[in-house]
Short mmCIF file of C-alpha atoms in Angstrom, two decimals:
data_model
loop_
_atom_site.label_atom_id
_atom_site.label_comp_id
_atom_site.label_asym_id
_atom_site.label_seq_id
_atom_site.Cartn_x
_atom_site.Cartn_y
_atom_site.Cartn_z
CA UNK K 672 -63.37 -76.84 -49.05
CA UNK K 673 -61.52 -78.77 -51.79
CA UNK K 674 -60.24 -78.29 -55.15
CA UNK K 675 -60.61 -80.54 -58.10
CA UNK K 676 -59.71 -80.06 -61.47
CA UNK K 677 -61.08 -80.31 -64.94
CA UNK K 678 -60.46 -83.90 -66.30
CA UNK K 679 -57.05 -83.69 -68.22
CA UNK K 680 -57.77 -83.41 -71.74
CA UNK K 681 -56.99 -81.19 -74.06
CA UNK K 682 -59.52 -78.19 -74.00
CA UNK K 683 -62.63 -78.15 -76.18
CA UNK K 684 -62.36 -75.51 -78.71
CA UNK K 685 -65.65 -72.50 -78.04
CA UNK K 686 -67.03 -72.49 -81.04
CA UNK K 687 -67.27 -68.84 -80.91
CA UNK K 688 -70.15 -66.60 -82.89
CA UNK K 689 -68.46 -64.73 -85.55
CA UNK K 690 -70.87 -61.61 -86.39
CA UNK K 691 -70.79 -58.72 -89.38
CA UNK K 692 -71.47 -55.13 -88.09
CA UNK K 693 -74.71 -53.46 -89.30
CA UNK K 694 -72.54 -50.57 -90.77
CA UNK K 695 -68.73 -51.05 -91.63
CA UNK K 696 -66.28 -49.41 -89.48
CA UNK K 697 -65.11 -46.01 -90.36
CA UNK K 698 -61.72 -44.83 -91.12
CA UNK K 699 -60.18 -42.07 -89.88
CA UNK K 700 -61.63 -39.17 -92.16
CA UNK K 701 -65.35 -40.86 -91.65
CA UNK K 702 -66.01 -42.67 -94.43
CA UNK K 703 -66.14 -46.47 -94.54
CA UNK K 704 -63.21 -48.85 -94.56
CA UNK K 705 -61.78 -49.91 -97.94
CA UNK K 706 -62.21 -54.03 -97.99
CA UNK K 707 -58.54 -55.49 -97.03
CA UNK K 708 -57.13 -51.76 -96.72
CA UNK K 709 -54.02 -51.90 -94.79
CA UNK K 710 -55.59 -54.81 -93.36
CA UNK K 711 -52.77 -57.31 -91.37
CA UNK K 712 -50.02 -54.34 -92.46
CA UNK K 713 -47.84 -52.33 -89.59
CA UNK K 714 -49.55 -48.66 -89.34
CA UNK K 715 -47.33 -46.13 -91.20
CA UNK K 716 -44.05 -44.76 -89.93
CA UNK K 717 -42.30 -41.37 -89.91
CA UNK K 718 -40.24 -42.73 -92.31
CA UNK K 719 -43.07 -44.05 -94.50
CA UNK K 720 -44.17 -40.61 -94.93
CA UNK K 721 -41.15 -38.83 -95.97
CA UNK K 722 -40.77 -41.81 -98.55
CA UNK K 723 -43.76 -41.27 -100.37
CA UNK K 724 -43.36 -37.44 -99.95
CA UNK K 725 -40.13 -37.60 -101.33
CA UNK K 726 -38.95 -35.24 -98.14
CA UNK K 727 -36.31 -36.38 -95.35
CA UNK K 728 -38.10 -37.72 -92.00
CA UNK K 729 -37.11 -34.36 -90.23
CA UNK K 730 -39.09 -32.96 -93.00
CA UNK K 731 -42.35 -34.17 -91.72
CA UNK K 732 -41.86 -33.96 -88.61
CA UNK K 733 -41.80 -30.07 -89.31
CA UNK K 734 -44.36 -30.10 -91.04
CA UNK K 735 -46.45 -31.71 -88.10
CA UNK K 736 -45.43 -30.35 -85.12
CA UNK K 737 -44.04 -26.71 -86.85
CA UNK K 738 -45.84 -26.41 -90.05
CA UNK K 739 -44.93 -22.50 -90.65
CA UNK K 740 -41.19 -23.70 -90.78
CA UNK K 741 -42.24 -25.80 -94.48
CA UNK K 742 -42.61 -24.44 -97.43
CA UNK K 743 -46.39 -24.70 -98.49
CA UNK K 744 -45.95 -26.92 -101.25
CA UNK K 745 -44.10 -29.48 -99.66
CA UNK K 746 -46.83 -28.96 -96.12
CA UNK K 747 -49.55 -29.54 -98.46
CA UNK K 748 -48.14 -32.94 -100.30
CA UNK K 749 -46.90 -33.90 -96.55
CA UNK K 750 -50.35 -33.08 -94.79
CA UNK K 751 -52.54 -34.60 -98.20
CA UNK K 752 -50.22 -38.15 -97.40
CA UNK K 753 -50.86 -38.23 -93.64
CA UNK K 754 -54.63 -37.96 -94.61
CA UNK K 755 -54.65 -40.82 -97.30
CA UNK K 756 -52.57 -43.32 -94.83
CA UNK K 757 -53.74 -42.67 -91.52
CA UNK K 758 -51.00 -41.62 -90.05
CA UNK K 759 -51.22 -40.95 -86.35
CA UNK K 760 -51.33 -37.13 -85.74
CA UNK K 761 -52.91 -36.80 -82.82
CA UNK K 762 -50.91 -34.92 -79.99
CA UNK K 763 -50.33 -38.40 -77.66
CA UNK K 764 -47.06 -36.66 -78.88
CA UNK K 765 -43.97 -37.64 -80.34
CA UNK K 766 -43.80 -40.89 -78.61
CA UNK K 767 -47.07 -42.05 -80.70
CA UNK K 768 -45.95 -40.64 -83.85
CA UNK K 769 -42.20 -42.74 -83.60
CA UNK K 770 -44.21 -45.48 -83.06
CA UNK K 771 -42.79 -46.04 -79.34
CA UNK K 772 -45.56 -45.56 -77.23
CA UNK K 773 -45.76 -47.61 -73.87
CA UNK K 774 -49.80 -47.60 -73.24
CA UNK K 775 -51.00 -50.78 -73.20
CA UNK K 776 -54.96 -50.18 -73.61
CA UNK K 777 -56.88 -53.29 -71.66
CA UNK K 778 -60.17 -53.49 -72.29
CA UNK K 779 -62.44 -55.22 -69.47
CA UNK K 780 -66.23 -56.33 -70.16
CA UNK K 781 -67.18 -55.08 -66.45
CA UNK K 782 -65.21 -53.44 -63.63
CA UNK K 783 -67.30 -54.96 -61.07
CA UNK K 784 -65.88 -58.39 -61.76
CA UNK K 785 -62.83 -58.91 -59.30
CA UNK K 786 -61.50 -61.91 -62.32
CA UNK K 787 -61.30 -59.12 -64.87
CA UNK K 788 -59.48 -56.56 -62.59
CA UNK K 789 -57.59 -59.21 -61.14
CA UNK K 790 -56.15 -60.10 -64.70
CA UNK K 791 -55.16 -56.84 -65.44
CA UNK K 792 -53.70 -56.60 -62.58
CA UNK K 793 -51.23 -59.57 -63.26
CA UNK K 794 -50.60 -58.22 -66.84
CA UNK K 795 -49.37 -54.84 -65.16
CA UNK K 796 -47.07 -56.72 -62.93
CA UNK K 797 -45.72 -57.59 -65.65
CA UNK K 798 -45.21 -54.65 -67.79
CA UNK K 799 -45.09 -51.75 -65.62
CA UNK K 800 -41.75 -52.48 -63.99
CA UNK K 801 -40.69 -52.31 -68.07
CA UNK K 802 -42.02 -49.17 -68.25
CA UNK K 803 -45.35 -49.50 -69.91
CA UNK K 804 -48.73 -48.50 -68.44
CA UNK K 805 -52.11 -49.75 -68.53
CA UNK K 806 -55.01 -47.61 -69.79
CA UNK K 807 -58.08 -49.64 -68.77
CA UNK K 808 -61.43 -49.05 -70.87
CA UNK K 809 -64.80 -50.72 -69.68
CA UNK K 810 -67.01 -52.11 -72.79
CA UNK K 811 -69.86 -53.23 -70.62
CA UNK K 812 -70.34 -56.58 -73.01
CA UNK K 813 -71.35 -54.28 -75.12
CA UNK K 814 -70.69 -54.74 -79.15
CA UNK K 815 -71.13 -50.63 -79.78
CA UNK K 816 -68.75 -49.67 -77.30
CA UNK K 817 -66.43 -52.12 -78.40
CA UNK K 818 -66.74 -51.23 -82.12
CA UNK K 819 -66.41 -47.45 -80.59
CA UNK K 820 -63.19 -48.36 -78.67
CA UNK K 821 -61.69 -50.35 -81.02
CA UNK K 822 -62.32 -47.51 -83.19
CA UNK K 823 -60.14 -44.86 -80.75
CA UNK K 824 -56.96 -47.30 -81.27
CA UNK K 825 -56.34 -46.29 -84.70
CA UNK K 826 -55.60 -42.52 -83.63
CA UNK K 827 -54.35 -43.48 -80.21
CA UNK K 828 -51.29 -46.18 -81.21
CA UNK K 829 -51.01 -47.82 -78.22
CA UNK K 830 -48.01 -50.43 -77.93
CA UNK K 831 -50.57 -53.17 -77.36
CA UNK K 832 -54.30 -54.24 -76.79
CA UNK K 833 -55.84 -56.48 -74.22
CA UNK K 834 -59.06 -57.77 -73.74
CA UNK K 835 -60.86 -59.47 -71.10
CA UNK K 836 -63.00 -61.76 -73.61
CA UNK K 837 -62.56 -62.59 -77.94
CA UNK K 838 -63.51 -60.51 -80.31
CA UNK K 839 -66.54 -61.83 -82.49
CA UNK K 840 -67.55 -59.14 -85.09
CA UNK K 841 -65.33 -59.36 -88.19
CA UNK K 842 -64.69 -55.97 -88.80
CA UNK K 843 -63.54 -55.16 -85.57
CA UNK K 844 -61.37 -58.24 -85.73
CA UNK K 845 -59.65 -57.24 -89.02
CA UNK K 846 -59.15 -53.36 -87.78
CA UNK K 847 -57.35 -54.84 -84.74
CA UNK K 848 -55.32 -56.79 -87.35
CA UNK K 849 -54.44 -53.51 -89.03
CA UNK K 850 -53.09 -51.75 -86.05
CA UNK K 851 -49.71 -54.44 -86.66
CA UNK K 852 -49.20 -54.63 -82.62
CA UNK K 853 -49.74 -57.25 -80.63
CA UNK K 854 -53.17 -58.39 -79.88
CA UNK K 855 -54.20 -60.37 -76.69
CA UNK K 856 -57.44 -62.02 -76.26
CA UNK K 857 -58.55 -64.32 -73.28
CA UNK K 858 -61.68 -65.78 -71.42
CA UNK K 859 -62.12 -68.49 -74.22
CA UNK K 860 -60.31 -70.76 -76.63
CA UNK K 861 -61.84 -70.15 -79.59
CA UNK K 862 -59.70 -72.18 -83.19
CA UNK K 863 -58.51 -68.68 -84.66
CA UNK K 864 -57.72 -65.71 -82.08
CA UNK K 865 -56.93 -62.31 -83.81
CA UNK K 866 -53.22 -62.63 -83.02
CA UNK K 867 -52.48 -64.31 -79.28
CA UNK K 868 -54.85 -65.71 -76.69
CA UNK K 869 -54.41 -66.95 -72.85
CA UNK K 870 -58.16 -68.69 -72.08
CA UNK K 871 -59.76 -71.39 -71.06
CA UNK K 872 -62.84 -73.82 -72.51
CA UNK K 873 -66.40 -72.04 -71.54
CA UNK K 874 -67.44 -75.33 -73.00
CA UNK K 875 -65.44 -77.55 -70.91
CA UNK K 876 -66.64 -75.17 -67.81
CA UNK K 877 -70.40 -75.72 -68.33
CA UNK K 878 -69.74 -79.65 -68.84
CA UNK K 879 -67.75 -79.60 -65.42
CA UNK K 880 -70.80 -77.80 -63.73
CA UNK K 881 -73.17 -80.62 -65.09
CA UNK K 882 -70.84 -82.93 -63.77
CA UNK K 883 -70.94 -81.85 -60.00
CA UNK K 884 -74.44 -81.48 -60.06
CA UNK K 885 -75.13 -85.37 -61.12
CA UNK K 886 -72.43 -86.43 -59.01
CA UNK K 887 -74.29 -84.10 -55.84
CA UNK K 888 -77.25 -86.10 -56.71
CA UNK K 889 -79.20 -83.28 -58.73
CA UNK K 890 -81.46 -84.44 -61.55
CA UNK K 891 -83.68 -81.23 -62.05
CA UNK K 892 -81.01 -78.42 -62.81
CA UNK K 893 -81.47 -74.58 -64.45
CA UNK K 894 -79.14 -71.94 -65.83
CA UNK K 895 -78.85 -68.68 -65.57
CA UNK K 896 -76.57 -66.25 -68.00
CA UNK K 897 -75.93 -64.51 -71.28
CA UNK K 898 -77.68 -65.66 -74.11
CA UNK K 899 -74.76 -64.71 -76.33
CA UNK K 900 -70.74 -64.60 -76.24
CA UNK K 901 -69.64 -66.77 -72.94
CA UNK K 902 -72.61 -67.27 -71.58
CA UNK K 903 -73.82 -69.18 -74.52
CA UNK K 904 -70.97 -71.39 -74.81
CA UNK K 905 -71.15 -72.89 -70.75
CA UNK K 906 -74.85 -73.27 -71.91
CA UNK K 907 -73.60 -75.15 -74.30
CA UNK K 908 -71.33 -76.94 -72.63
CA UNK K 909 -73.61 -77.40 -69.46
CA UNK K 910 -76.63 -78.77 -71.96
CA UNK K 911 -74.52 -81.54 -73.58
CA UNK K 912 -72.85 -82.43 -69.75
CA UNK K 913 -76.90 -82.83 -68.25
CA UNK K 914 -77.38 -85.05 -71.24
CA UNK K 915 -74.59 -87.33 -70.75
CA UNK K 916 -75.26 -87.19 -67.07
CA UNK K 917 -79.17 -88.11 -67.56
CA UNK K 918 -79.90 -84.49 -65.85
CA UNK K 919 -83.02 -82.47 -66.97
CA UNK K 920 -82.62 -78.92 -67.82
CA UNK K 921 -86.33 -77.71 -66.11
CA UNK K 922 -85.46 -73.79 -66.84
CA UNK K 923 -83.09 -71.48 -68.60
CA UNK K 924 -82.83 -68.15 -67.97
CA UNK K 925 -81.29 -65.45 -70.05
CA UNK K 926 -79.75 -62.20 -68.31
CA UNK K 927 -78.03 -59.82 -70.86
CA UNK K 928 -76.23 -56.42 -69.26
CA UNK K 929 -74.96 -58.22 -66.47
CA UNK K 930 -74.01 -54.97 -64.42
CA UNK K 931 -74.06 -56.27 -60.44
CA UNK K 932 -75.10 -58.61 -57.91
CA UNK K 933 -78.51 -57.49 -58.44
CA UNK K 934 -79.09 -58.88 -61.30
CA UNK K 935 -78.51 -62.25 -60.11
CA UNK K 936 -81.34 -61.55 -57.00
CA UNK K 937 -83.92 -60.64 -59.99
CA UNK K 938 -82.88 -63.79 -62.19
CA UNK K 939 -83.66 -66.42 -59.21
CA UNK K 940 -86.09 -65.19 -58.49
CA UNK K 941 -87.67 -64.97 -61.86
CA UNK K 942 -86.45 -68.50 -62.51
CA UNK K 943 -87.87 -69.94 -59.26
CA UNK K 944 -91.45 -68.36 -60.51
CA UNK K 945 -91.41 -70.01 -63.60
CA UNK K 946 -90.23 -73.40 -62.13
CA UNK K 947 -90.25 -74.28 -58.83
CA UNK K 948 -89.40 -77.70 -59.00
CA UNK K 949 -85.64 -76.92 -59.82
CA UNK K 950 -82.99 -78.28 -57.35
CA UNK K 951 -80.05 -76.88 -58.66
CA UNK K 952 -79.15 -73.54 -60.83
CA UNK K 953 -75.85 -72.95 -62.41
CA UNK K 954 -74.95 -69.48 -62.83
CA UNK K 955 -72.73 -68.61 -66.08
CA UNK K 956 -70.73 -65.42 -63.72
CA UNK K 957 -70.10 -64.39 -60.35
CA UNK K 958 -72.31 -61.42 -60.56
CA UNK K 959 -75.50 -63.21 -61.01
CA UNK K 960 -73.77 -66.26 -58.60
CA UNK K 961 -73.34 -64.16 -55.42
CA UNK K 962 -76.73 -62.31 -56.41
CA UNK K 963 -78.69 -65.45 -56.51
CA UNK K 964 -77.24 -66.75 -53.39
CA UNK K 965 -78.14 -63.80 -51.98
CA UNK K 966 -81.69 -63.84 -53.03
CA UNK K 967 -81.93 -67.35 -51.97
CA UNK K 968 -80.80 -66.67 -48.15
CA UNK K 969 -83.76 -63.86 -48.34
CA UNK K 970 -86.38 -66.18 -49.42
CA UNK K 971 -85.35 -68.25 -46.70
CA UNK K 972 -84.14 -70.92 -49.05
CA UNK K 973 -81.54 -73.49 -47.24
CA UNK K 974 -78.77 -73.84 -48.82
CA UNK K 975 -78.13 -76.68 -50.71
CA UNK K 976 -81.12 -78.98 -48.97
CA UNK K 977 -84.10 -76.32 -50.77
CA UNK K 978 -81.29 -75.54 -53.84
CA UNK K 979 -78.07 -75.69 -54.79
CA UNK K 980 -75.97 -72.39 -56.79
CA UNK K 981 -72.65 -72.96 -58.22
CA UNK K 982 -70.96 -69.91 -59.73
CA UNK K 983 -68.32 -69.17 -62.59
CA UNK K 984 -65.61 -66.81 -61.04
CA UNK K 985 -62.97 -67.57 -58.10
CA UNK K 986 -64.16 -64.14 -56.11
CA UNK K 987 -63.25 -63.37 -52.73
CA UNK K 988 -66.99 -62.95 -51.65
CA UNK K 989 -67.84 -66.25 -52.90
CA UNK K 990 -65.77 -67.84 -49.67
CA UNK K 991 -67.41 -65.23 -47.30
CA UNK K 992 -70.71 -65.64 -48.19
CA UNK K 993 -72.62 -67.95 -45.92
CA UNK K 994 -73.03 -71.21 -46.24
CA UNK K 995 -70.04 -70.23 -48.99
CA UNK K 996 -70.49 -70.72 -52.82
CA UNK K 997 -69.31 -73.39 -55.54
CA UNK K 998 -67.45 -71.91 -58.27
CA UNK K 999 -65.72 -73.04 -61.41
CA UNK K 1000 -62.79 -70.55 -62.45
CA UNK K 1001 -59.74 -70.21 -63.36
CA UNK K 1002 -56.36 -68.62 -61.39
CA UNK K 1003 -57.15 -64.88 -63.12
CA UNK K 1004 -53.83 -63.04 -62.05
CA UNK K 1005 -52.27 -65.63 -63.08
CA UNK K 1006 -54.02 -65.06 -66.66
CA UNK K 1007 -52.75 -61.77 -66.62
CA UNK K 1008 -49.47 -62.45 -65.87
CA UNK K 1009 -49.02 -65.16 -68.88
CA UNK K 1010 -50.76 -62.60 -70.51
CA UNK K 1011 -48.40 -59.39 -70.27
CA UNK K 1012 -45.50 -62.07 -70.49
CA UNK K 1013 -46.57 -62.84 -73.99
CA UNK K 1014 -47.55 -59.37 -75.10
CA UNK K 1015 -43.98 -58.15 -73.58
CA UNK K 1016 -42.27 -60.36 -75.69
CA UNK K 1017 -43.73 -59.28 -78.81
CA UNK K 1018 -43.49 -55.94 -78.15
CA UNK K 1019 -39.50 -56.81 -77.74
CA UNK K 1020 -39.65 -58.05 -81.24
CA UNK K 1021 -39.74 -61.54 -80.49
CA UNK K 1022 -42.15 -64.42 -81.19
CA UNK K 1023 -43.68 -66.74 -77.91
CA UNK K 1024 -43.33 -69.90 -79.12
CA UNK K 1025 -46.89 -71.07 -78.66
CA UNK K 1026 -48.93 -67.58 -79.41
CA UNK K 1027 -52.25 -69.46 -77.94
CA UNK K 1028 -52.54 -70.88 -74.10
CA UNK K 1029 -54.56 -72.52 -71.88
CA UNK K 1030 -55.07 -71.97 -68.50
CA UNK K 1031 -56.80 -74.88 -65.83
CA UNK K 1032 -60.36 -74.97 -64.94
CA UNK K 1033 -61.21 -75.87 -61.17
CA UNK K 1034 -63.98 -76.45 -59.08
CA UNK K 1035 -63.90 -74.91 -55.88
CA UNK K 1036 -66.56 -77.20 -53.56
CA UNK K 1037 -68.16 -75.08 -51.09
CA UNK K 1038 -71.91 -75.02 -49.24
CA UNK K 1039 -74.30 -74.29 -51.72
CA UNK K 1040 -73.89 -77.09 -53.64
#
């Protein structure tokens, strides 16, 4: 087995897809989101309140948590604010209302990738020793449940938000931006992140994966992934690294709802029907990775002499697997941990000095390639 890394350059920015929702978001009473309300601003304070209610902060806290112990007059003008600014007054208690909450929501795209969970796990070995705790939400590469999470945050006030990916429709970006607490994005380097970002090139991985095949001795290669978010951008990346390599792309496959390994047994197969001639498949996850090598060993394929799979995603069954398989990743818990340093610091008060990083790509040689 060895290790080699990307070429040492800085990383390629993803050009990532920046989408508008069908609908706009709604705010908290159900109606749509006022263009640029509150947008970028810190979520209203206790002390907020009682300032525009012209009441003390004890006042409205009263008023909240005891309302028969305020007058009506002054409940009503207290209660008609909390509406009109979105003040959190859902019972996550007192800790949410102050503002001092220590949930740290992280959001993962699927729980059955061990890079995702392994992340979050670094981030919490990070935090939780400070006293925060992760809540972890699944969104399944889904854009509803991620506008329907996202959504949740407003009432819910956690301290921070992670996410195992970038967020690419607008609104949801700019209602993250609203919640004024630290946002952390990774799994790509896109130019503008919503507020911080720990990730890596997809471009640069797909070019890297192009790159071992020609130097292997491949010349007909496929691909197998996402058509949109990260999957698109190692396409995009792998596409321009077979043309500078002189490699032909003979089949492309597009697998959206990546849930399990089975996914990547269907998509070989369904890629081998359509071309036959290929010598060489590139899968954009681990999922469909270890599923296609799977699927391969049951055709009775050998392994790399009938075709070669490299994966994206250092996972602990991609050593164990027989004849063992290629992979491009990145050091994930290691991700996390830069990850929960940064958002620590913020939530501290203080500022990282460089708000965006980037982790190293590496391409871990193994049998099927």
């Amino acid at each position: 087995m060895s290790d080699t890394g990307a070429a040492k350059r800085p990383p390629t920015i993803d050009d990532v897809l920046r989408l508008r929702a069908a609908e706009p978001l709604p705010s908290s009473d159900g109606g749509p989101v006022e263009e640029g309300s509150r947008d970028g601003a810190a979520p209203p304070r206790i002390v907020e309140i009682a300032r525009l209610a012209g009441v003390s902060p004890i006042t409205v806290s009263r008023a909240l948590r005891h309302p028969e112990k305020v007058a009506e007059a002054k409940r009503r003008k207290i209660l008609e604010i909390v509406e009109r600014t979105g003040y959190a007054t859902n019972p996550h208690a007192r800790a949410l209302r102050s503002g001092q909450s220590n949930i740290v929501a992280a959001f993962v795209s699927n729980l059955q990738s061990q890079q995702f969970c392994l992340a979050v796990q670094g981030c919490g070995e990070v935090l939780e020793p400070q006293g925060y705790q992760l809540m972890i939400g699944q969104t399944s590469y889904s854009y509803a449940k991620e506008t329907t999470m996202i959504q949740s945050l407003r009432e819910m006030r956690p301290a921070a938000v992670m996410f195992t990916g970038v967020i690419e429709i607008e609104e949801n970006r700019r209602a993250l931006r609203a919640l004024g607490i630290p946002i952390m994005e990774t799994w790509a380097y896109p130019r503008d992140p919503i507020d911080m970002l720990v990730g890596f090139s997809n471009i640069d991985g797909g070019r890297l994966a192009a790159e071992h095949f020609a130097e292997r001795g491949y010349r007909r290669v496929g691909f197998i992934g996402r058509r949109s978010g990260r999957g698109a951008l190692r396409l995009t990346g792998f596409r321009e690294g077979a043309r500078a390599a002189g490699l032909d792309i003979v089949a492309e496959l597009s697998v959206d709802g990546v849930s399990s390994m089975v996914d990547g047994r269907r998509a070989l197969g369904d890629l081998l029907s359509r071309n036959a001639e290929v010598e060489a498949v590139f899968c954009a996850n681990d999922l469909l990775a270890t599923g296609a090598l799977l699927e391969a060993r049951r055709l009775g394929m050998r392994l790399p002499d009938d075709i070669a799979i490299l994966g994206f995603g250092h996972n602990d069954v991609a050593e164990e697997l027989p004849p063992g398989l290629t992979t491009i990743g990145i050091d994930s818990r290691d991700l996390g941990r830069q990850a929960g340093a940064m958002i620590l610091q913020r939530m501290r008060g203080e500022m990282p000095s460089e708000p965006t990083c980037a982790v190293e790509l590496t391409l871990t040689g193994r049998g099927s390639s």
